[in-house]
Amino acid sequence: MTRREMLRLGTLTSAAAIIPGLSGQQPNPPTPKMMASLLEMNGRVMPFPLASVRLLKGDFKRSADINEKYLDSLRVDRLLHSFRVTANITSSAIPYGGWELPTSELRGHFVGGHYLSAVAFAYAGSGNTALRDKGNQVVAGLAACQKANGNGFLSAYPTEFFQRLADGRGVWAPFYTYHKIMAGLIDMYLQTGNGEALEVWERMAGWVSSYFEGISDDQRQRMLRVEYGGMNEVLINLYGITGRERYLALAHKFEQPSILDPLAAGRDELQGLHANTNVPKIIGAARMYEETGDIRYHNIAEYFLNEVLSQRSFAIGNTSDDEHWRTPAGSLTGTLSRKNAECCVAYNLMKLDRHVFSWTGDPRWMDEYERTLWNARLGTQDEEGRKQYFFPLAAGFYRAYGSLEESFWCCTGTGAEDFAKFADTIYFHKGDTVYVNQFIPSVLSWQEQNFTLRQETGFPIDAETQLVIETSRPHERTIAVRIPSWIDEGGMVSVNGEPLEAFAEPGSFLTIRRTWRSGDKVTLKLPMSLREEPLPGDPHTVAAVYGPLVLAGILGEGPGSGPSKIVTGRPTAPSIPDGRRPLPMATAPAGSKTWLTPTAGQPLRFRSQGVGVDAMDVMPMYEVGGQRYSVYWQRS
């Protein structure tokens, strides 16, 4: 192989490490032997393609099914309406509402972006061909709009928005939406093999390149103060797929020294910034490291992720108050509100977890991913597929959702994506080692290795998981199972009913290497215990956690329906009086070591031992539906 071929293959492999489905879709794909050789050289832990994993019956499969039903309820002609109007193509469809109204300056972000990503993930993750076909129809409609525009531009709003951006006149976030459309197209290309999506995507990138001609560096940096989503990420992904250097150069145009330089120096200057505006910029830095090998980007991403998760996050694994970081690092005192933890931020932090884990193999990042997944993602969708925007953490509030057709927030979109790709991080691999990262009922089919792993578990109700091997011939390989940092005493593993003498420390991987035969079973016991976690900077405000699960005290029923529960239009929270209550007191009875006791005969149910209003039922936050709740307690 020539040096040029090796460099090109390195680019493709880097992209494959974090973009599910890439290895089989890029132009002129390398042979499996070449790919495997370079993966070993890169030394990364790789995710399996989303199509290699299927969810089995359980909370995640049920939630994914609800999401797919919602996605299927949306009509292609209505999704395309504003794109067609902008391209001067006749449309008689009724447009969707909320952020997708024809008067909204963010129109197109969901209907032409998040929707494509979500249906592509749903097809790859469950084989839903009806959603794939809808996605193909949307791509064809977008291609027709782009052709009518005649210059590569594609959006549901006119180019005048970008002129306003260049002039410094007020405009919402045109590049933010442009990124979502480009991301939807890449996902349709990678996950479904839609070649037209790649062509449209490249022409969109060409328009961006032309747009920046004549714009000085100083002017561009002023423009980048307006939210631009993950434009750097989507362009570096395009470089990773095509190998065309112009896309790498274009990705660099979406970098802000004012954000990246302090992080590169190990300084947290995040106070006052909008959280979800900035996390995607760091994902772009992570991808830049993977494509260029520049260690500076690695350091930026890892420092940022560690800082946000350890110094700026709540127990649920998410961050922000009214969308911002409002306090100094390490101090969240006084930040509990009804507008905590914008759900988009959790989506993006989990993406960053995957990147850093793929570089390091450090199970800490899968512990963090698990915390966010169970507590800040699962449970943020209702029975009809509506999604949350904020995650209230002040006592006395409840979950509120956007409407099915009259909201279309950013969190509607990232939620639709997340709930379509729950399977993308359960298993990774490196060489012949399979990493079991998450305890979710699922089946991994590693077709290239003729190796199937079936994970059967009732976790977290059952504190164990079982891995069943299926193979047509014996295989010698390693299975590495995450031993979470929260595991209690009594953890153990057995193979075919025989306990292993050795175990692994909490917060590590337990590796088992042997010749595996069909029917072999690995059983892992995962005992959990109660613990307290203080709010950063406030040791007297604590959350109760059981294993990976944040617990919530139930304070009565919330509104069953109406505008207090279902939010329509542009607002992202119900217009109601504050309504917060004092935090319940965490008071243990005399002679007791704990203020929570398990409820007999009811798994994952507890009772607080307080007096009067401080005595309440307690359950995992992800199972809270319409009730008012409190995640934090007051310690005397």
XYZ file of C-alpha atoms in Angstrom:
636
model
C 0.000 0.000 0.000
C 1.361 3.435 -0.899
C 1.808 6.208 1.656
C -1.032 8.156 0.020
C -3.282 5.102 0.295
C -2.337 4.686 3.943
C -3.144 8.330 4.708
C -6.445 8.061 2.863
C -7.312 4.877 4.704
C -6.413 6.568 7.979
C -8.908 9.300 7.246
C -11.672 6.814 6.482
C -10.904 4.715 9.532
C -10.930 7.737 11.835
C -14.339 8.678 10.553
C -15.563 5.101 10.875
C -14.593 5.103 14.538
C -17.345 7.504 15.453
C -19.767 7.603 12.487
C -21.766 4.344 12.577
C -22.141 2.699 9.207
C -19.251 4.446 7.493
C -17.053 1.435 6.786
C -19.425 -0.003 4.208
C -20.635 3.200 2.542
C -17.776 5.488 1.592
C -16.625 5.857 -2.023
C -14.063 3.198 -3.024
C -14.107 1.504 0.400
C -10.913 -0.210 1.548
C -10.897 -3.978 1.826
C -11.720 -5.505 5.231
C -8.103 -6.676 5.553
C -6.761 -3.158 4.918
C -9.295 -1.668 7.333
C -8.504 -4.157 10.093
C -4.772 -3.523 9.658
C -5.098 0.210 10.076
C -7.550 -0.073 12.971
C -4.901 -2.032 14.835
C -2.349 0.651 13.936
C -4.646 3.389 15.225
C -5.229 1.420 18.427
C -8.756 2.709 18.936
C -11.752 1.073 20.535
C -14.365 1.040 17.773
C -18.166 1.097 17.918
C -19.976 -1.569 15.979
C -22.176 -0.301 13.154
C -25.670 0.446 14.397
C -27.043 -2.180 11.986
C -25.058 -4.872 13.836
C -27.042 -4.482 17.052
C -30.730 -5.087 17.726
C -32.556 -4.144 20.896
C -34.554 -6.831 22.676
C -37.685 -6.411 24.782
C -37.217 -3.873 27.561
C -37.476 -0.184 28.416
C -35.211 0.933 25.578
C -36.917 -1.139 22.893
C -40.325 0.068 24.033
C -39.214 3.707 23.936
C -37.628 3.248 20.512
C -40.865 1.752 19.170
C -42.876 4.742 20.413
C -40.405 7.083 18.732
C -40.626 5.210 15.426
C -44.410 5.381 15.507
C -44.192 9.143 15.999
C -41.709 9.553 13.145
C -43.976 7.547 10.873
C -46.911 9.846 11.688
C -45.207 12.828 10.020
C -46.045 13.502 6.366
C -43.419 14.056 3.694
C -45.290 16.861 1.901
C -45.627 18.798 5.132
C -41.970 18.207 6.013
C -40.891 19.633 2.652
C -43.301 22.586 2.515
C -40.991 25.443 3.562
C -38.088 24.100 1.484
C -40.322 24.106 -1.576
C -41.662 27.581 -0.899
C -38.116 28.917 -0.510
C -37.124 27.265 -3.813
C -40.223 28.702 -5.570
C -41.755 25.246 -5.963
C -45.521 25.141 -5.486
C -46.690 23.503 -2.244
C -50.235 23.197 -0.967
C -49.264 21.229 2.135
C -50.086 22.508 5.597
C -46.767 23.387 7.259
C -45.898 22.104 10.681
C -45.895 24.539 13.592
C -43.684 25.774 16.393
C -40.080 26.226 15.317
C -41.071 24.936 11.868
C -43.640 27.625 11.101
C -43.001 29.416 7.777
C -42.289 32.541 9.846
C -39.725 30.871 12.120
C -36.093 31.732 11.458
C -35.078 28.213 12.454
C -37.444 26.444 10.071
C -35.966 23.386 8.420
C -33.836 22.210 11.347
C -36.182 19.334 12.205
C -38.135 18.650 9.023
C -35.049 18.580 6.788
C -32.401 17.676 9.350
C -33.188 15.856 12.582
C -35.965 13.917 10.854
C -33.556 12.480 8.291
C -31.040 11.517 10.978
C -33.743 9.879 13.099
C -35.280 7.791 10.305
C -31.807 6.764 9.102
C -30.909 5.578 12.615
C -34.272 3.822 12.952
C -33.675 1.935 9.720
C -30.151 0.931 10.714
C -31.111 0.053 14.283
C -34.362 -1.831 13.699
C -34.667 -2.434 9.973
C -37.676 -0.104 9.650
C -37.932 0.121 5.858
C -41.036 2.345 5.951
C -39.030 5.077 7.673
C -36.091 4.556 5.325
C -38.443 5.027 2.370
C -39.828 8.222 3.882
C -36.294 9.455 4.368
C -35.508 8.698 0.734
C -38.569 10.712 -0.329
C -37.438 13.669 1.761
C -33.925 13.479 0.276
C -35.372 13.450 -3.240
C -37.547 16.443 -2.377
C -34.587 18.342 -0.959
C -32.520 17.544 -4.041
C -35.270 19.015 -6.222
C -35.303 22.173 -4.102
C -31.523 22.494 -4.321
C -31.665 22.084 -8.095
C -34.308 24.798 -8.315
C -32.103 27.128 -6.240
C -29.363 26.576 -8.804
C -26.318 27.394 -6.653
C -25.958 24.509 -4.201
C -27.852 26.362 -1.470
C -30.454 24.355 0.408
C -32.566 25.566 3.289
C -36.138 26.277 4.296
C -35.309 30.008 4.537
C -33.703 32.347 1.990
C -30.038 33.272 1.621
C -30.990 36.712 2.942
C -30.640 35.252 6.451
C -26.940 34.663 5.774
C -26.552 38.182 4.450
C -27.972 39.478 7.711
C -25.456 37.317 9.555
C -22.582 38.739 7.525
C -23.843 42.296 8.054
C -24.170 41.857 11.811
C -27.934 42.308 11.694
C -30.133 40.238 13.982
C -30.904 36.694 12.835
C -31.596 33.551 14.853
C -28.987 30.964 13.813
C -28.817 30.213 10.078
C -25.728 27.999 10.178
C -27.228 26.027 13.062
C -30.070 24.916 10.813
C -27.749 24.454 7.841
C -25.726 22.037 9.958
C -28.795 20.019 10.908
C -29.743 19.582 7.250
C -26.212 18.516 6.316
C -26.095 16.100 9.269
C -29.397 14.551 8.219
C -28.068 14.001 4.713
C -24.852 12.375 5.936
C -26.833 10.020 8.143
C -29.065 9.033 5.235
C -25.956 8.342 3.173
C -24.123 6.377 5.848
C -27.019 4.438 7.344
C -29.194 3.745 4.293
C -26.749 4.051 1.384
C -28.618 6.951 -0.240
C -26.033 8.271 -2.702
C -28.154 11.263 -3.674
C -27.862 12.498 -0.080
C -24.071 12.671 -0.405
C -24.349 14.642 -3.650
C -26.732 17.169 -2.089
C -24.487 17.387 0.961
C -21.398 18.162 -1.091
C -23.191 20.861 -3.062
C -24.310 22.438 0.216
C -20.684 22.484 1.356
C -19.724 24.104 -1.945
C -22.182 26.900 -1.298
C -20.664 27.486 2.151
C -17.216 27.756 0.602
C -18.455 30.348 -1.880
C -20.249 32.244 0.878
C -17.028 32.826 2.802
C -15.187 34.268 -0.198
C -14.492 37.910 0.532
C -15.253 37.606 4.251
C -12.246 38.524 6.393
C -11.086 36.486 9.377
C -12.181 39.207 11.788
C -15.631 39.409 10.236
C -15.960 35.620 10.292
C -15.065 35.477 13.981
C -17.751 38.058 14.725
C -20.244 35.957 12.770
C -19.296 32.855 14.773
C -20.648 34.510 17.898
C -24.044 33.468 16.517
C -24.813 29.796 17.171
C -23.689 27.591 14.287
C -24.342 24.101 15.618
C -21.810 21.502 14.569
C -20.717 22.970 11.232
C -17.095 22.122 12.024
C -18.082 18.530 12.817
C -20.188 17.956 9.701
C -17.486 19.369 7.421
C -14.727 17.298 8.979
C -17.010 14.290 8.550
C -17.319 15.160 4.881
C -13.532 15.303 4.668
C -13.358 11.941 6.435
C -15.606 10.343 3.837
C -14.281 11.963 0.666
C -10.680 12.761 1.555
C -11.037 16.139 -0.164
C -8.750 18.662 1.513
C -11.033 21.597 0.771
C -13.516 20.294 3.318
C -10.830 20.141 6.006
C -9.927 23.768 5.257
C -13.583 24.744 5.354
C -14.063 22.989 8.713
C -11.263 25.119 10.165
C -13.267 28.240 9.284
C -15.771 27.243 11.986
C -13.257 27.308 14.830
C -13.253 29.986 17.531
C -9.989 30.678 19.335
C -11.978 32.522 22.019
C -13.590 29.188 22.955
C -10.855 26.685 22.134
C -7.726 28.475 23.401
C -8.702 28.602 27.108
C -9.693 24.934 27.006
C -6.403 24.018 25.339
C -4.657 25.771 28.244
C -6.741 23.905 30.830
C -8.812 26.938 31.821
C -12.552 26.833 32.499
C -13.930 30.121 31.159
C -17.408 28.704 30.497
C -19.359 30.823 32.977
C -21.993 32.869 31.176
C -21.890 30.806 27.983
C -24.824 29.047 26.373
C -24.241 25.344 26.985
C -25.674 23.729 23.878
C -24.155 26.326 21.580
C -20.713 25.229 22.697
C -20.772 21.459 23.228
C -21.065 20.816 19.447
C -17.964 22.952 18.892
C -16.017 20.561 21.111
C -17.412 17.549 19.261
C -15.993 19.196 16.155
C -12.635 19.503 17.907
C -12.784 15.815 18.767
C -13.383 14.924 15.141
C -10.558 17.238 14.119
C -8.201 15.272 16.376
C -9.371 12.014 14.855
C -8.764 13.241 11.308
C -5.542 15.234 11.771
C -3.899 13.639 14.807
C -3.314 17.106 16.312
C -3.093 16.379 20.051
C -4.269 19.884 20.894
C -7.792 18.971 19.822
C -7.623 15.793 21.907
C -6.678 17.819 24.972
C -9.429 20.364 24.351
C -12.113 17.695 24.112
C -10.992 15.619 27.076
C -10.448 18.619 29.364
C -13.827 20.084 28.441
C -15.697 16.817 28.971
C -14.051 16.171 32.322
C -14.659 19.740 33.472
C -18.335 19.839 32.531
C -19.163 16.413 33.951
C -17.221 16.807 37.212
C -17.690 20.526 37.931
C -20.822 21.687 36.136
C -23.256 18.768 36.035
C -26.173 17.610 38.125
C -26.595 14.068 39.434
C -28.648 13.110 36.359
C -25.602 13.551 34.119
C -26.612 16.779 32.415
C -25.827 20.452 32.835
C -27.147 24.050 32.436
C -29.648 26.388 34.048
C -31.957 28.152 31.615
C -29.615 26.880 28.890
C -26.466 28.511 30.342
C -23.541 27.870 32.664
C -24.327 30.602 35.174
C -21.927 29.877 38.018
C -18.207 29.333 38.562
C -16.846 25.827 38.076
C -17.564 23.525 41.000
C -20.443 25.600 42.369
C -24.051 24.856 41.409
C -25.463 26.378 44.578
C -28.753 28.121 43.860
C -29.114 26.753 40.326
C -31.958 24.269 40.866
C -34.869 25.547 38.786
C -37.655 24.515 36.447
C -35.368 25.183 33.469
C -32.406 22.938 34.221
C -30.594 20.513 31.970
C -31.692 21.278 28.402
C -32.084 17.843 26.840
C -29.999 18.664 23.737
C -26.976 19.094 25.984
C -27.266 15.512 27.235
C -27.460 14.280 23.652
C -24.248 16.103 22.769
C -22.370 15.152 25.948
C -23.090 11.497 25.200
C -21.636 11.942 21.716
C -18.513 13.381 23.287
C -18.363 10.480 25.779
C -18.215 8.098 22.814
C -15.377 9.997 21.164
C -13.167 10.134 24.233
C -13.881 6.507 25.118
C -12.884 5.441 21.609
C -9.463 7.066 22.135
C -8.791 5.905 25.661
C -10.832 2.781 26.360
C -11.318 4.272 29.831
C -14.521 2.794 31.351
C -15.094 6.039 33.210
C -16.625 7.506 30.062
C -19.022 4.593 29.749
C -19.995 5.103 33.400
C -20.762 8.720 32.538
C -22.624 7.690 29.393
C -24.712 5.244 31.429
C -25.605 7.885 34.011
C -26.824 10.318 31.361
C -28.598 7.627 29.351
C -30.678 6.262 32.218
C -31.367 9.491 34.075
C -31.386 12.318 31.515
C -32.552 10.560 28.334
C -34.710 7.517 29.095
C -37.981 8.900 30.471
C -37.876 12.223 28.585
C -40.408 10.953 26.026
C -44.100 10.400 26.801
C -46.330 7.581 25.587
C -47.181 9.402 22.334
C -43.607 10.311 21.413
C -43.543 13.896 22.711
C -40.157 15.045 23.998
C -38.983 17.227 26.887
C -36.935 20.401 26.515
C -35.964 21.307 30.081
C -35.464 18.871 32.957
C -36.682 20.621 36.135
C -34.568 19.899 39.214
C -36.174 22.299 41.686
C -38.633 20.477 43.950
C -42.308 20.411 42.998
C -42.133 20.487 39.215
C -42.987 17.797 36.678
C -42.117 16.723 33.151
C -43.565 18.966 30.415
C -43.448 18.046 26.741
C -43.653 19.678 23.344
C -46.717 18.988 21.233
C -46.641 16.425 18.435
C -47.011 18.922 15.565
C -46.825 22.443 17.038
C -43.412 22.589 18.763
C -40.487 20.972 16.911
C -37.870 22.262 19.315
C -34.197 21.424 18.999
C -34.814 18.880 21.784
C -37.616 17.335 19.753
C -35.019 16.626 17.106
C -32.175 15.382 19.264
C -34.682 13.295 21.213
C -35.966 11.696 18.014
C -32.365 10.859 17.108
C -31.386 9.514 20.532
C -34.445 7.298 20.823
C -33.648 5.847 17.387
C -30.044 4.880 18.231
C -30.095 3.521 21.766
C -28.090 0.524 20.520
C -25.078 2.428 19.197
C -22.928 2.321 22.327
C -23.789 -1.023 23.947
C -20.856 -2.789 22.286
C -17.447 -1.683 20.978
C -14.513 -3.732 19.714
C -10.755 -3.632 19.300
C -8.930 -6.416 17.527
C -10.717 -9.604 18.584
C -12.021 -8.091 21.843
C -15.705 -7.299 22.305
C -16.418 -4.594 24.891
C -19.753 -4.825 26.686
C -20.322 -1.228 27.771
C -24.001 -1.080 28.703
C -26.430 -3.497 30.310
C -29.303 -3.372 27.849
C -31.116 -6.399 26.373
C -29.792 -6.701 22.834
C -28.146 -8.893 20.228
C -24.782 -8.147 18.624
C -24.176 -9.822 15.259
C -20.519 -9.579 14.228
C -20.998 -11.044 10.795
C -17.389 -10.652 9.674
C -16.313 -12.821 12.609
C -19.304 -15.188 12.512
C -19.887 -14.305 16.169
C -23.129 -13.403 17.903
C -23.521 -12.194 21.468
C -26.983 -12.065 22.995
C -27.395 -10.012 26.168
C -30.354 -11.128 28.247
C -31.090 -8.939 31.216
C -33.840 -7.438 33.301
C -31.445 -4.768 34.549
C -31.892 -2.657 36.630
C -34.824 -4.519 38.238
C -32.631 -7.606 38.149
C -29.115 -6.795 39.274
C -27.402 -9.022 36.746
C -26.891 -9.603 33.060
C -26.220 -12.736 31.022
C -24.244 -12.962 27.786
C -25.010 -15.926 25.525
C -22.617 -16.827 22.705
C -23.762 -18.087 19.325
C -21.182 -19.236 16.764
C -20.901 -21.946 14.128
C -17.368 -22.817 15.220
C -15.201 -22.271 18.294
C -13.634 -18.808 18.543
C -10.757 -17.703 20.733
C -11.338 -14.098 21.691
C -11.671 -11.729 24.627
C -14.907 -10.418 26.059
C -14.391 -7.314 28.185
C -17.316 -6.448 30.453
C -17.522 -3.080 32.162
C -17.484 -3.340 35.943
C -19.184 -0.066 36.835
C -17.804 2.270 39.448
C -21.070 1.987 41.398
C -20.982 -1.808 41.872
C -21.411 -2.928 45.479
C -19.713 -5.761 47.348
C -20.735 -9.165 46.098
C -20.122 -8.579 42.416
C -19.104 -11.756 40.634
C -18.923 -13.393 37.232
C -19.416 -16.976 36.157
C -18.919 -18.825 32.876
C -21.308 -21.685 32.207
C -22.286 -21.643 35.864
C -18.708 -21.820 37.191
C -17.689 -18.724 39.192
C -14.386 -17.178 38.214
C -11.904 -16.755 41.028
C -10.811 -13.317 39.857
C -12.956 -10.234 39.566
C -12.152 -6.660 38.541
C -12.066 -3.427 40.484
C -15.066 -1.089 40.186
C -14.522 1.306 37.321
C -12.623 -1.120 35.102
C -13.157 -3.815 32.487
C -13.206 -7.499 33.403
C -11.570 -9.366 30.523
C -12.275 -13.031 29.832
C -10.209 -14.724 27.132
C -11.029 -18.239 26.120
C -12.213 -20.355 23.245
C -15.912 -19.652 23.013
C -18.448 -22.191 21.791
C -22.070 -21.793 20.883
C -24.216 -21.826 24.006
C -21.514 -20.538 26.356
C -22.940 -18.188 28.978
C -21.354 -15.418 30.997
C -23.358 -14.252 34.011
C -22.429 -11.026 35.752
C -23.868 -10.102 39.140
C -24.261 -6.337 39.559
C -25.230 -5.608 43.169
C -26.328 -2.033 43.811
C -26.490 0.068 46.940
C -27.772 3.466 48.028
C -25.478 6.456 48.228
C -25.681 10.242 48.367
C -24.176 12.662 45.873
C -23.932 16.326 46.859
C -24.728 19.157 44.495
C -21.332 20.588 43.410
C -20.390 23.338 45.857
C -23.240 22.583 48.281
C -22.645 19.597 50.593
C -26.036 20.135 52.262
C -28.009 19.503 49.062
C -27.843 15.841 48.050
C -29.295 13.434 45.520
C -30.032 9.802 46.311
C -28.543 7.322 43.843
C -29.019 3.551 43.624
C -26.440 1.953 41.379
C -26.526 4.174 38.258
C -30.079 5.352 38.954
C -30.901 8.776 40.352
C -33.934 8.549 42.621
C -36.803 11.020 42.888
C -39.162 11.692 45.774
C -42.799 11.799 44.648
C -44.621 14.972 45.728
C -48.054 14.277 44.239
C -49.622 14.329 40.795
C -48.873 16.978 38.196
C -51.331 18.308 35.621
C -52.726 15.539 33.459
C -52.997 17.563 30.261
C -53.453 21.073 28.895
C -50.955 23.895 28.357
C -49.318 23.313 31.732
C -48.276 19.846 30.529
C -48.088 20.081 26.710
C -46.314 23.187 25.406
C -47.079 24.513 21.927
C -45.467 27.159 19.723
C -42.009 28.630 20.221
C -41.938 28.620 24.084
C -39.988 25.736 25.606
C -41.566 25.673 29.076
C -45.150 26.063 30.283
C -46.237 29.568 31.280
C -47.120 28.836 34.888
C -46.338 30.376 38.278
C -43.011 29.247 39.687
C -44.611 26.688 42.006
C -41.399 25.339 43.490
C -41.463 23.734 46.898
C -38.815 23.523 49.601
C -36.461 20.613 49.176
C -37.565 17.655 51.330
C -35.396 16.968 54.338
C -33.096 13.950 54.327
C -33.484 12.999 57.966
C -32.742 9.524 59.276
C -34.766 8.297 62.280
C -32.946 7.913 65.562
C -30.738 4.855 65.513
C -30.912 4.490 61.720
C -28.005 4.947 59.322
C -30.153 5.824 56.330
C -33.089 8.053 55.501
C -34.281 5.748 52.713
C -35.506 2.181 53.097
C -36.463 -0.315 50.373
C -40.157 -1.045 49.951
C -40.757 -4.761 50.494
C -41.883 -6.649 47.400
C -41.456 -3.646 45.075
C -38.174 -3.572 43.137
C -36.542 -0.136 42.846
C -39.053 1.415 45.238
C -38.071 3.148 48.469
C -39.596 5.201 51.248
C -38.035 8.252 52.822
C -37.980 8.207 56.594
C -38.809 11.864 57.130
C -41.655 13.278 59.172
C -44.855 14.713 57.676
C -44.362 16.138 54.206
C -40.812 14.778 54.152
C -42.113 11.179 54.191
C -42.708 10.063 50.617
C -42.380 7.312 48.063
C -39.117 7.304 46.132
C -38.460 5.761 42.715
C -35.974 5.960 39.831
C -36.246 9.256 37.982
C -36.517 7.537 34.606
C -39.790 5.939 35.750
C -41.367 9.214 36.840
C -44.188 10.115 34.470
C -46.806 12.699 35.376
C -45.887 13.185 39.024
C -44.356 16.191 40.721
C -41.003 15.241 42.135
C -37.785 16.235 43.834
C -34.384 14.897 42.808
C -32.510 16.691 45.591
C -32.929 16.631 49.375
C -31.770 19.036 52.061
C -29.266 17.751 54.604
C -29.293 19.393 58.023
